[in-house]
Amino acid sequence: MFTHRVDDELELELLHDRLAPELFAAVDGCREHLRAWLPWVDDTLQILDSRLFLRLSMAGWGEGRMLRCAIRVRGELCGAVSVEGIDRRNDSGEIGYWLAQSHTGRGTMTRSVAAITDLAFGMLDLHRLTLRAAVDNTASWAVPERLGWTLEGTARDDAVLRDQRLDMRVYSLLRPEWSAEAESGE
């Protein structure tokens, strides 16, 4: 298992099965906050559900299909950030994330997405990343906007959340754009 130190307080840790109790507690502790935008929360009812998710995450990592990391702030597991659906033919993947309500509004997710973007373009050698966020979830789509991602448009009725169809803002970022931003200090 690897960890990636982002700064003095923030660290990303590869998801693994021993994290099940912590992961479940983090989700359970802010269930209503997460439930507003994430359909899987309703299916995460016990530690066993988290354990199964972690096993699938580890298998996906081993097969090169995904990179899922816990977000730790000063050691506390408070969210997750991932590269999903890695497509080696096209060197692409999609970023996903969630964060406990008690850690929002502090730049934690922006720093976490920046870090996983570095890993995706570096360690995973991807060329293109996408990120989708519900049109009404301004906190979520503010992250790619702060990081200089390109808004490609709105995918209409692109997701279903408790029988409601949601329009999603679709962002993208290419490795040369990320490298150029890093070199310019932005």
Short mmCIF file of N, CA and C in Angstrom, two decimals:
data_model
loop_
_atom_site.label_atom_id
_atom_site.label_comp_id
_atom_site.label_asym_id
_atom_site.label_seq_id
_atom_site.Cartn_x
_atom_site.Cartn_y
_atom_site.Cartn_z
N MET A 1 0.85 -1.18 0.00
CA MET A 1 0.00 0.00 0.00
C MET A 1 0.89 1.24 0.00
N PHE A 2 0.48 2.24 -0.72
CA PHE A 2 1.29 3.44 -0.74
C PHE A 2 0.53 4.61 -0.15
N THR A 3 1.28 5.58 0.31
CA THR A 3 0.72 6.86 0.73
C THR A 3 1.45 7.95 -0.04
N HIS A 4 0.74 9.02 -0.26
CA HIS A 4 1.29 10.17 -0.98
C HIS A 4 1.10 11.41 -0.11
N ARG A 5 2.18 11.91 0.44
CA ARG A 5 2.12 13.10 1.28
C ARG A 5 1.91 14.31 0.38
N VAL A 6 0.85 15.09 0.61
CA VAL A 6 0.54 16.26 -0.19
C VAL A 6 1.15 17.51 0.44
N ASP A 7 0.98 17.64 1.74
CA ASP A 7 1.55 18.76 2.48
C ASP A 7 1.63 18.37 3.95
N ASP A 8 1.86 19.33 4.84
CA ASP A 8 2.05 19.02 6.26
C ASP A 8 0.84 18.35 6.91
N GLU A 9 -0.36 18.60 6.39
CA GLU A 9 -1.54 18.03 7.03
C GLU A 9 -2.29 17.02 6.17
N LEU A 10 -2.05 17.00 4.87
CA LEU A 10 -2.86 16.20 3.95
C LEU A 10 -2.06 15.05 3.33
N GLU A 11 -2.69 13.88 3.29
CA GLU A 11 -2.06 12.70 2.74
C GLU A 11 -3.12 11.86 2.02
N LEU A 12 -2.74 11.27 0.88
CA LEU A 12 -3.59 10.31 0.18
C LEU A 12 -3.04 8.92 0.46
N GLU A 13 -3.93 7.99 0.77
CA GLU A 13 -3.54 6.62 1.07
C GLU A 13 -4.32 5.67 0.17
N LEU A 14 -3.63 4.79 -0.52
CA LEU A 14 -4.29 3.81 -1.36
C LEU A 14 -5.31 3.04 -0.53
N LEU A 15 -6.53 2.94 -1.04
CA LEU A 15 -7.56 2.20 -0.31
C LEU A 15 -7.19 0.72 -0.23
N HIS A 16 -7.38 0.15 0.96
CA HIS A 16 -7.12 -1.26 1.18
C HIS A 16 -8.09 -1.78 2.24
N ASP A 17 -8.19 -3.09 2.36
CA ASP A 17 -9.25 -3.69 3.17
C ASP A 17 -9.19 -3.36 4.66
N ARG A 18 -8.04 -3.05 5.19
CA ARG A 18 -7.95 -2.73 6.63
C ARG A 18 -8.60 -1.38 6.97
N LEU A 19 -8.96 -0.61 5.96
CA LEU A 19 -9.58 0.69 6.20
C LEU A 19 -11.10 0.61 6.39
N ALA A 20 -11.67 -0.57 6.28
CA ALA A 20 -13.14 -0.70 6.31
C ALA A 20 -13.80 0.00 7.50
N PRO A 21 -13.36 -0.21 8.74
CA PRO A 21 -14.04 0.46 9.85
C PRO A 21 -13.94 1.99 9.77
N GLU A 22 -12.77 2.50 9.43
CA GLU A 22 -12.60 3.96 9.32
C GLU A 22 -13.42 4.53 8.19
N LEU A 23 -13.40 3.86 7.04
CA LEU A 23 -14.13 4.34 5.88
C LEU A 23 -15.63 4.36 6.17
N PHE A 24 -16.13 3.26 6.74
CA PHE A 24 -17.55 3.22 7.06
C PHE A 24 -17.93 4.32 8.05
N ALA A 25 -17.11 4.52 9.08
CA ALA A 25 -17.39 5.55 10.08
C ALA A 25 -17.43 6.94 9.44
N ALA A 26 -16.52 7.20 8.50
CA ALA A 26 -16.49 8.50 7.83
C ALA A 26 -17.76 8.72 7.02
N VAL A 27 -18.19 7.70 6.30
CA VAL A 27 -19.43 7.81 5.50
C VAL A 27 -20.63 7.93 6.42
N ASP A 28 -20.70 7.07 7.42
CA ASP A 28 -21.84 7.06 8.33
C ASP A 28 -21.97 8.36 9.11
N GLY A 29 -20.83 8.99 9.39
CA GLY A 29 -20.84 10.23 10.16
C GLY A 29 -21.36 11.44 9.41
N CYS A 30 -21.47 11.34 8.10
CA CYS A 30 -21.99 12.49 7.32
C CYS A 30 -22.90 11.99 6.20
N ARG A 31 -23.66 10.97 6.53
CA ARG A 31 -24.53 10.31 5.56
C ARG A 31 -25.46 11.29 4.83
N GLU A 32 -26.14 12.15 5.52
CA GLU A 32 -27.08 13.07 4.86
C GLU A 32 -26.36 14.06 3.95
N HIS A 33 -25.22 14.53 4.37
CA HIS A 33 -24.41 15.44 3.54
C HIS A 33 -24.02 14.75 2.23
N LEU A 34 -23.53 13.53 2.30
CA LEU A 34 -23.09 12.80 1.11
C LEU A 34 -24.26 12.34 0.26
N ARG A 35 -25.32 11.96 0.92
CA ARG A 35 -26.51 11.43 0.23
C ARG A 35 -27.10 12.43 -0.76
N ALA A 36 -26.90 13.70 -0.54
CA ALA A 36 -27.46 14.72 -1.42
C ALA A 36 -26.98 14.56 -2.86
N TRP A 37 -25.77 13.98 -3.05
CA TRP A 37 -25.20 13.90 -4.40
C TRP A 37 -24.69 12.51 -4.80
N LEU A 38 -24.61 11.59 -3.87
CA LEU A 38 -23.96 10.31 -4.16
C LEU A 38 -24.91 9.13 -3.92
N PRO A 39 -25.29 8.42 -4.97
CA PRO A 39 -26.27 7.34 -4.81
C PRO A 39 -25.76 6.15 -4.01
N TRP A 40 -24.47 5.90 -3.99
CA TRP A 40 -23.93 4.73 -3.29
C TRP A 40 -24.06 4.81 -1.78
N VAL A 41 -24.30 6.00 -1.25
CA VAL A 41 -24.40 6.17 0.21
C VAL A 41 -25.55 5.31 0.76
N ASP A 42 -26.65 5.25 0.04
CA ASP A 42 -27.80 4.46 0.50
C ASP A 42 -27.52 2.97 0.51
N ASP A 43 -26.49 2.52 -0.19
CA ASP A 43 -26.12 1.11 -0.23
C ASP A 43 -24.99 0.78 0.74
N THR A 44 -24.51 1.77 1.45
CA THR A 44 -23.41 1.58 2.41
C THR A 44 -24.01 1.61 3.80
N LEU A 45 -24.50 0.45 4.25
CA LEU A 45 -25.27 0.38 5.49
C LEU A 45 -24.54 -0.27 6.65
N GLN A 46 -23.42 -0.93 6.35
CA GLN A 46 -22.65 -1.60 7.40
C GLN A 46 -21.19 -1.71 6.97
N ILE A 47 -20.34 -2.04 7.90
CA ILE A 47 -18.90 -2.16 7.60
C ILE A 47 -18.66 -3.17 6.49
N LEU A 48 -19.47 -4.20 6.42
CA LEU A 48 -19.32 -5.21 5.36
C LEU A 48 -19.44 -4.57 3.97
N ASP A 49 -20.32 -3.58 3.82
CA ASP A 49 -20.46 -2.89 2.54
C ASP A 49 -19.17 -2.14 2.19
N SER A 50 -18.57 -1.51 3.17
CA SER A 50 -17.29 -0.82 2.95
C SER A 50 -16.19 -1.83 2.63
N ARG A 51 -16.21 -2.95 3.31
CA ARG A 51 -15.21 -4.00 3.05
C ARG A 51 -15.29 -4.49 1.60
N LEU A 52 -16.50 -4.72 1.11
CA LEU A 52 -16.68 -5.16 -0.28
C LEU A 52 -16.18 -4.09 -1.25
N PHE A 53 -16.53 -2.83 -1.00
CA PHE A 53 -16.05 -1.72 -1.83
C PHE A 53 -14.52 -1.69 -1.86
N LEU A 54 -13.90 -1.89 -0.72
CA LEU A 54 -12.44 -1.86 -0.65
C LEU A 54 -11.82 -3.03 -1.41
N ARG A 55 -12.44 -4.18 -1.33
CA ARG A 55 -11.93 -5.34 -2.10
C ARG A 55 -12.01 -5.07 -3.59
N LEU A 56 -13.13 -4.49 -4.03
CA LEU A 56 -13.27 -4.14 -5.45
C LEU A 56 -12.25 -3.07 -5.85
N SER A 57 -12.00 -2.14 -4.95
CA SER A 57 -11.01 -1.09 -5.22
C SER A 57 -9.61 -1.67 -5.37
N MET A 58 -9.26 -2.60 -4.49
CA MET A 58 -7.94 -3.24 -4.56
C MET A 58 -7.81 -4.07 -5.83
N ALA A 59 -8.86 -4.78 -6.20
CA ALA A 59 -8.83 -5.57 -7.44
C ALA A 59 -8.69 -4.66 -8.64
N GLY A 60 -9.44 -3.57 -8.65
CA GLY A 60 -9.36 -2.61 -9.76
C GLY A 60 -7.98 -1.98 -9.88
N TRP A 61 -7.34 -1.71 -8.74
CA TRP A 61 -5.97 -1.18 -8.74
C TRP A 61 -5.02 -2.22 -9.32
N GLY A 62 -5.16 -3.45 -8.87
CA GLY A 62 -4.29 -4.52 -9.34
C GLY A 62 -4.43 -4.78 -10.83
N GLU A 63 -5.62 -4.55 -11.36
CA GLU A 63 -5.87 -4.74 -12.79
C GLU A 63 -5.60 -3.48 -13.61
N GLY A 64 -5.20 -2.38 -12.95
CA GLY A 64 -4.90 -1.14 -13.66
C GLY A 64 -6.12 -0.37 -14.13
N ARG A 65 -7.29 -0.63 -13.53
CA ARG A 65 -8.53 0.04 -13.94
C ARG A 65 -8.87 1.28 -13.12
N MET A 66 -8.25 1.42 -11.95
CA MET A 66 -8.61 2.55 -11.08
C MET A 66 -7.52 2.78 -10.04
N LEU A 67 -7.55 3.97 -9.51
CA LEU A 67 -6.71 4.34 -8.37
C LEU A 67 -7.62 5.06 -7.39
N ARG A 68 -7.90 4.43 -6.26
CA ARG A 68 -8.78 5.02 -5.24
C ARG A 68 -7.97 5.24 -3.98
N CYS A 69 -8.05 6.46 -3.47
CA CYS A 69 -7.28 6.83 -2.28
C CYS A 69 -8.17 7.43 -1.21
N ALA A 70 -7.85 7.11 0.03
CA ALA A 70 -8.44 7.79 1.18
C ALA A 70 -7.78 9.15 1.31
N ILE A 71 -8.54 10.12 1.74
CA ILE A 71 -8.01 11.44 2.07
C ILE A 71 -7.87 11.49 3.58
N ARG A 72 -6.66 11.78 4.04
CA ARG A 72 -6.41 11.92 5.48
C ARG A 72 -5.94 13.35 5.76
N VAL A 73 -6.58 13.97 6.73
CA VAL A 73 -6.16 15.28 7.22
C VAL A 73 -5.71 15.09 8.66
N ARG A 74 -4.43 15.37 8.91
CA ARG A 74 -3.83 15.15 10.23
C ARG A 74 -4.16 13.75 10.75
N GLY A 75 -4.11 12.76 9.85
CA GLY A 75 -4.31 11.37 10.20
C GLY A 75 -5.74 10.88 10.15
N GLU A 76 -6.71 11.79 10.13
CA GLU A 76 -8.12 11.38 10.13
C GLU A 76 -8.60 11.11 8.71
N LEU A 77 -9.19 9.94 8.49
CA LEU A 77 -9.80 9.62 7.20
C LEU A 77 -11.08 10.43 7.07
N CYS A 78 -11.12 11.33 6.08
CA CYS A 78 -12.26 12.23 5.96
C CYS A 78 -12.85 12.29 4.55
N GLY A 79 -12.40 11.42 3.66
CA GLY A 79 -12.95 11.41 2.32
C GLY A 79 -12.17 10.48 1.42
N ALA A 80 -12.47 10.58 0.14
CA ALA A 80 -11.77 9.76 -0.86
C ALA A 80 -11.70 10.52 -2.17
N VAL A 81 -10.67 10.20 -2.94
CA VAL A 81 -10.49 10.78 -4.27
C VAL A 81 -9.96 9.66 -5.16
N SER A 82 -10.39 9.65 -6.41
CA SER A 82 -10.04 8.52 -7.26
C SER A 82 -9.88 8.89 -8.72
N VAL A 83 -9.20 8.01 -9.43
CA VAL A 83 -9.20 8.00 -10.88
C VAL A 83 -9.92 6.71 -11.25
N GLU A 84 -11.05 6.84 -11.88
CA GLU A 84 -11.91 5.70 -12.23
C GLU A 84 -11.83 5.43 -13.73
N GLY A 85 -12.26 4.26 -14.12
CA GLY A 85 -12.41 3.93 -15.53
C GLY A 85 -11.17 4.18 -16.38
N ILE A 86 -10.02 3.80 -15.86
CA ILE A 86 -8.79 4.03 -16.62
C ILE A 86 -8.86 3.25 -17.93
N ASP A 87 -8.67 3.98 -19.01
CA ASP A 87 -8.72 3.43 -20.37
C ASP A 87 -7.32 3.53 -20.96
N ARG A 88 -6.62 2.42 -21.01
CA ARG A 88 -5.23 2.41 -21.50
C ARG A 88 -5.14 2.66 -23.00
N ARG A 89 -6.14 2.29 -23.76
CA ARG A 89 -6.12 2.55 -25.20
C ARG A 89 -6.07 4.06 -25.47
N ASN A 90 -6.80 4.81 -24.66
CA ASN A 90 -6.88 6.25 -24.86
C ASN A 90 -6.12 7.04 -23.79
N ASP A 91 -5.47 6.35 -22.87
CA ASP A 91 -4.73 6.99 -21.77
C ASP A 91 -5.59 8.04 -21.05
N SER A 92 -6.78 7.59 -20.63
CA SER A 92 -7.71 8.52 -20.00
C SER A 92 -8.32 7.90 -18.73
N GLY A 93 -8.92 8.75 -17.94
CA GLY A 93 -9.60 8.32 -16.73
C GLY A 93 -10.50 9.44 -16.24
N GLU A 94 -11.31 9.15 -15.24
CA GLU A 94 -12.24 10.13 -14.69
C GLU A 94 -12.02 10.28 -13.19
N ILE A 95 -11.96 11.51 -12.73
CA ILE A 95 -11.76 11.82 -11.32
C ILE A 95 -13.11 11.79 -10.59
N GLY A 96 -13.10 11.21 -9.41
CA GLY A 96 -14.26 11.23 -8.53
C GLY A 96 -13.81 11.54 -7.12
N TYR A 97 -14.73 12.04 -6.28
CA TYR A 97 -14.35 12.40 -4.92
C TYR A 97 -15.55 12.63 -4.02
N TRP A 98 -15.30 12.55 -2.72
CA TRP A 98 -16.25 12.95 -1.69
C TRP A 98 -15.47 13.38 -0.46
N LEU A 99 -16.10 14.20 0.36
CA LEU A 99 -15.43 14.73 1.55
C LEU A 99 -16.45 14.90 2.67
N ALA A 100 -16.06 14.52 3.88
CA ALA A 100 -16.92 14.71 5.05
C ALA A 100 -17.22 16.20 5.22
N GLN A 101 -18.43 16.48 5.62
CA GLN A 101 -18.88 17.86 5.76
C GLN A 101 -17.99 18.66 6.71
N SER A 102 -17.47 18.02 7.73
CA SER A 102 -16.64 18.72 8.71
C SER A 102 -15.32 19.22 8.13
N HIS A 103 -14.97 18.76 6.93
CA HIS A 103 -13.71 19.17 6.31
C HIS A 103 -13.90 20.03 5.07
N THR A 104 -15.13 20.42 4.77
CA THR A 104 -15.38 21.25 3.59
C THR A 104 -15.01 22.70 3.86
N GLY A 105 -14.77 23.44 2.80
CA GLY A 105 -14.50 24.86 2.90
C GLY A 105 -13.09 25.21 3.35
N ARG A 106 -12.17 24.25 3.29
CA ARG A 106 -10.79 24.49 3.75
C ARG A 106 -9.76 24.24 2.66
N GLY A 107 -10.21 23.98 1.44
CA GLY A 107 -9.28 23.69 0.36
C GLY A 107 -8.80 22.26 0.32
N THR A 108 -9.34 21.41 1.19
CA THR A 108 -8.90 20.02 1.26
C THR A 108 -9.13 19.29 -0.06
N MET A 109 -10.33 19.44 -0.63
CA MET A 109 -10.62 18.71 -1.85
C MET A 109 -9.84 19.28 -3.03
N THR A 110 -9.67 20.57 -3.09
CA THR A 110 -8.89 21.15 -4.19
C THR A 110 -7.46 20.60 -4.16
N ARG A 111 -6.86 20.54 -2.98
CA ARG A 111 -5.50 20.00 -2.86
C ARG A 111 -5.46 18.51 -3.16
N SER A 112 -6.51 17.79 -2.76
CA SER A 112 -6.57 16.35 -3.02
C SER A 112 -6.71 16.06 -4.51
N VAL A 113 -7.56 16.81 -5.19
CA VAL A 113 -7.74 16.62 -6.64
C VAL A 113 -6.46 17.01 -7.37
N ALA A 114 -5.80 18.06 -6.94
CA ALA A 114 -4.51 18.43 -7.55
C ALA A 114 -3.50 17.29 -7.38
N ALA A 115 -3.48 16.69 -6.21
CA ALA A 115 -2.53 15.60 -5.95
C ALA A 115 -2.84 14.37 -6.78
N ILE A 116 -4.11 14.00 -6.89
CA ILE A 116 -4.44 12.81 -7.67
C ILE A 116 -4.24 13.09 -9.16
N THR A 117 -4.39 14.34 -9.56
CA THR A 117 -4.11 14.72 -10.94
C THR A 117 -2.62 14.54 -11.23
N ASP A 118 -1.78 14.96 -10.29
CA ASP A 118 -0.33 14.72 -10.43
C ASP A 118 -0.04 13.23 -10.59
N LEU A 119 -0.67 12.41 -9.77
CA LEU A 119 -0.46 10.96 -9.84
C LEU A 119 -0.97 10.39 -11.17
N ALA A 120 -2.11 10.88 -11.62
CA ALA A 120 -2.69 10.38 -12.87
C ALA A 120 -1.80 10.69 -14.07
N PHE A 121 -1.28 11.91 -14.12
CA PHE A 121 -0.43 12.29 -15.25
C PHE A 121 1.01 11.82 -15.09
N GLY A 122 1.43 11.57 -13.85
CA GLY A 122 2.79 11.10 -13.60
C GLY A 122 2.84 9.59 -13.50
N MET A 123 2.55 9.06 -12.34
CA MET A 123 2.65 7.64 -12.06
C MET A 123 1.82 6.79 -13.02
N LEU A 124 0.59 7.22 -13.33
CA LEU A 124 -0.29 6.43 -14.20
C LEU A 124 -0.07 6.73 -15.68
N ASP A 125 0.65 7.79 -15.99
CA ASP A 125 0.99 8.16 -17.37
C ASP A 125 -0.24 8.35 -18.25
N LEU A 126 -1.28 8.98 -17.70
CA LEU A 126 -2.48 9.27 -18.49
C LEU A 126 -2.29 10.57 -19.26
N HIS A 127 -3.11 10.76 -20.28
CA HIS A 127 -3.05 11.97 -21.11
C HIS A 127 -4.25 12.88 -20.86
N ARG A 128 -5.41 12.28 -20.59
CA ARG A 128 -6.65 13.06 -20.46
C ARG A 128 -7.43 12.61 -19.24
N LEU A 129 -7.93 13.59 -18.49
CA LEU A 129 -8.81 13.32 -17.36
C LEU A 129 -10.12 14.05 -17.57
N THR A 130 -11.20 13.44 -17.11
CA THR A 130 -12.48 14.11 -17.08
C THR A 130 -13.00 14.12 -15.65
N LEU A 131 -13.96 14.98 -15.41
CA LEU A 131 -14.56 15.12 -14.09
C LEU A 131 -15.99 15.58 -14.33
N ARG A 132 -16.93 14.94 -13.67
CA ARG A 132 -18.34 15.31 -13.80
C ARG A 132 -18.86 15.74 -12.44
N ALA A 133 -19.65 16.79 -12.44
CA ALA A 133 -20.27 17.28 -11.20
C ALA A 133 -21.67 17.77 -11.52
N ALA A 134 -22.62 17.44 -10.67
CA ALA A 134 -24.00 17.87 -10.89
C ALA A 134 -24.07 19.39 -11.01
N VAL A 135 -24.88 19.84 -11.94
CA VAL A 135 -25.02 21.27 -12.21
C VAL A 135 -25.34 22.04 -10.93
N ASP A 136 -26.17 21.48 -10.07
CA ASP A 136 -26.57 22.17 -8.84
C ASP A 136 -25.58 22.00 -7.69
N ASN A 137 -24.56 21.19 -7.87
CA ASN A 137 -23.57 20.96 -6.81
C ASN A 137 -22.39 21.91 -7.01
N THR A 138 -22.61 23.17 -6.67
CA THR A 138 -21.60 24.20 -6.92
C THR A 138 -20.30 23.94 -6.18
N ALA A 139 -20.36 23.38 -4.99
CA ALA A 139 -19.12 23.10 -4.25
C ALA A 139 -18.26 22.09 -5.00
N SER A 140 -18.90 21.12 -5.62
CA SER A 140 -18.15 20.09 -6.33
C SER A 140 -17.53 20.64 -7.62
N TRP A 141 -18.30 21.37 -8.41
CA TRP A 141 -17.71 21.85 -9.66
C TRP A 141 -16.81 23.06 -9.47
N ALA A 142 -16.80 23.63 -8.28
CA ALA A 142 -15.84 24.71 -8.02
C ALA A 142 -14.41 24.18 -7.99
N VAL A 143 -14.23 22.90 -7.65
CA VAL A 143 -12.89 22.31 -7.56
C VAL A 143 -12.18 22.33 -8.91
N PRO A 144 -12.75 21.75 -9.98
CA PRO A 144 -12.03 21.81 -11.26
C PRO A 144 -11.88 23.24 -11.78
N GLU A 145 -12.82 24.09 -11.45
CA GLU A 145 -12.69 25.48 -11.90
C GLU A 145 -11.49 26.15 -11.22
N ARG A 146 -11.30 25.91 -9.92
CA ARG A 146 -10.14 26.49 -9.21
C ARG A 146 -8.83 25.95 -9.77
N LEU A 147 -8.86 24.71 -10.28
CA LEU A 147 -7.63 24.07 -10.77
C LEU A 147 -7.38 24.29 -12.26
N GLY A 148 -8.22 25.08 -12.91
CA GLY A 148 -7.98 25.43 -14.31
C GLY A 148 -8.43 24.40 -15.33
N TRP A 149 -9.32 23.49 -14.95
CA TRP A 149 -9.85 22.52 -15.90
C TRP A 149 -10.75 23.24 -16.90
N THR A 150 -10.97 22.64 -18.05
CA THR A 150 -11.82 23.21 -19.09
C THR A 150 -13.23 22.65 -18.97
N LEU A 151 -14.21 23.54 -18.91
CA LEU A 151 -15.61 23.12 -18.93
C LEU A 151 -15.96 22.79 -20.37
N GLU A 152 -16.26 21.53 -20.62
CA GLU A 152 -16.60 21.10 -21.98
C GLU A 152 -18.08 21.31 -22.28
N GLY A 153 -18.91 21.32 -21.25
CA GLY A 153 -20.34 21.52 -21.46
C GLY A 153 -21.15 20.80 -20.41
N THR A 154 -22.43 20.70 -20.68
CA THR A 154 -23.36 20.04 -19.77
C THR A 154 -23.90 18.79 -20.43
N ALA A 155 -23.77 17.67 -19.74
CA ALA A 155 -24.34 16.41 -20.21
C ALA A 155 -25.74 16.32 -19.59
N ARG A 156 -26.75 16.40 -20.43
CA ARG A 156 -28.13 16.42 -19.95
C ARG A 156 -28.57 15.03 -19.49
N ASP A 157 -29.30 14.99 -18.37
CA ASP A 157 -29.82 13.74 -17.82
C ASP A 157 -28.75 12.65 -17.76
N ASP A 158 -27.58 13.02 -17.30
CA ASP A 158 -26.41 12.15 -17.35
C ASP A 158 -26.28 11.23 -16.14
N ALA A 159 -27.00 11.50 -15.08
CA ALA A 159 -26.92 10.68 -13.87
C ALA A 159 -28.30 10.56 -13.25
N VAL A 160 -28.49 9.48 -12.52
CA VAL A 160 -29.75 9.28 -11.80
C VAL A 160 -29.44 9.20 -10.32
N LEU A 161 -30.16 9.99 -9.55
CA LEU A 161 -30.01 10.01 -8.10
C LEU A 161 -31.40 9.91 -7.48
N ARG A 162 -31.70 8.76 -6.89
CA ARG A 162 -33.01 8.51 -6.30
C ARG A 162 -34.16 8.93 -7.22
N ASP A 163 -34.17 8.35 -8.40
CA ASP A 163 -35.21 8.54 -9.41
C ASP A 163 -35.26 9.95 -10.02
N GLN A 164 -34.28 10.75 -9.73
CA GLN A 164 -34.19 12.08 -10.33
C GLN A 164 -33.05 12.07 -11.35
N ARG A 165 -33.29 12.60 -12.52
CA ARG A 165 -32.23 12.71 -13.53
C ARG A 165 -31.51 14.04 -13.34
N LEU A 166 -30.18 13.97 -13.36
CA LEU A 166 -29.37 15.15 -13.11
C LEU A 166 -28.55 15.52 -14.35
N ASP A 167 -28.49 16.80 -14.62
CA ASP A 167 -27.56 17.31 -15.61
C ASP A 167 -26.20 17.44 -14.94
N MET A 168 -25.14 17.11 -15.68
CA MET A 168 -23.79 17.13 -15.12
C MET A 168 -22.90 18.07 -15.92
N ARG A 169 -22.14 18.89 -15.20
CA ARG A 169 -21.10 19.69 -15.84
C ARG A 169 -19.92 18.76 -16.10
N VAL A 170 -19.38 18.81 -17.30
CA VAL A 170 -18.29 17.93 -17.69
C VAL A 170 -17.04 18.78 -17.92
N TYR A 171 -15.99 18.44 -17.18
CA TYR A 171 -14.71 19.13 -17.27
C TYR A 171 -13.67 18.17 -17.81
N SER A 172 -12.62 18.73 -18.42
CA SER A 172 -11.50 17.90 -18.86
C SER A 172 -10.19 18.64 -18.62
N LEU A 173 -9.13 17.84 -18.58
CA LEU A 173 -7.79 18.39 -18.43
C LEU A 173 -6.84 17.46 -19.16
N LEU A 174 -5.92 18.03 -19.94
CA LEU A 174 -4.92 17.27 -20.66
C LEU A 174 -3.57 17.43 -19.97
N ARG A 175 -2.76 16.39 -20.04
CA ARG A 175 -1.45 16.44 -19.38
C ARG A 175 -0.64 17.67 -19.77
N PRO A 176 -0.55 18.05 -21.06
CA PRO A 176 0.25 19.25 -21.38
C PRO A 176 -0.29 20.52 -20.72
N GLU A 177 -1.60 20.60 -20.53
CA GLU A 177 -2.18 21.77 -19.86
C GLU A 177 -1.78 21.80 -18.39
N TRP A 178 -1.80 20.64 -17.74
CA TRP A 178 -1.42 20.55 -16.34
C TRP A 178 0.05 20.88 -16.17
N SER A 179 0.90 20.34 -17.05
CA SER A 179 2.34 20.63 -17.01
C SER A 179 2.60 22.11 -17.20
N ALA A 180 1.87 22.71 -18.14
CA ALA A 180 2.06 24.15 -18.41
C ALA A 180 1.66 24.98 -17.20
N GLU A 181 0.56 24.60 -16.52
CA GLU A 181 0.15 25.33 -15.32
C GLU A 181 1.18 25.20 -14.22
N ALA A 182 1.70 23.98 -14.05
CA ALA A 182 2.71 23.75 -13.00
C ALA A 182 3.97 24.54 -13.27
N GLU A 183 4.38 24.60 -14.54
CA GLU A 183 5.60 25.34 -14.88
C GLU A 183 5.43 26.84 -14.73
N SER A 184 4.20 27.33 -14.95
CA SER A 184 3.98 28.77 -14.84
C SER A 184 3.71 29.19 -13.41
N GLY A 185 3.56 28.20 -12.50
CA GLY A 185 3.35 28.51 -11.09
C GLY A 185 1.92 28.80 -10.74
N GLU A 186 0.99 28.53 -11.63
CA GLU A 186 -0.43 28.80 -11.36
C GLU A 186 -1.03 27.72 -10.51
#
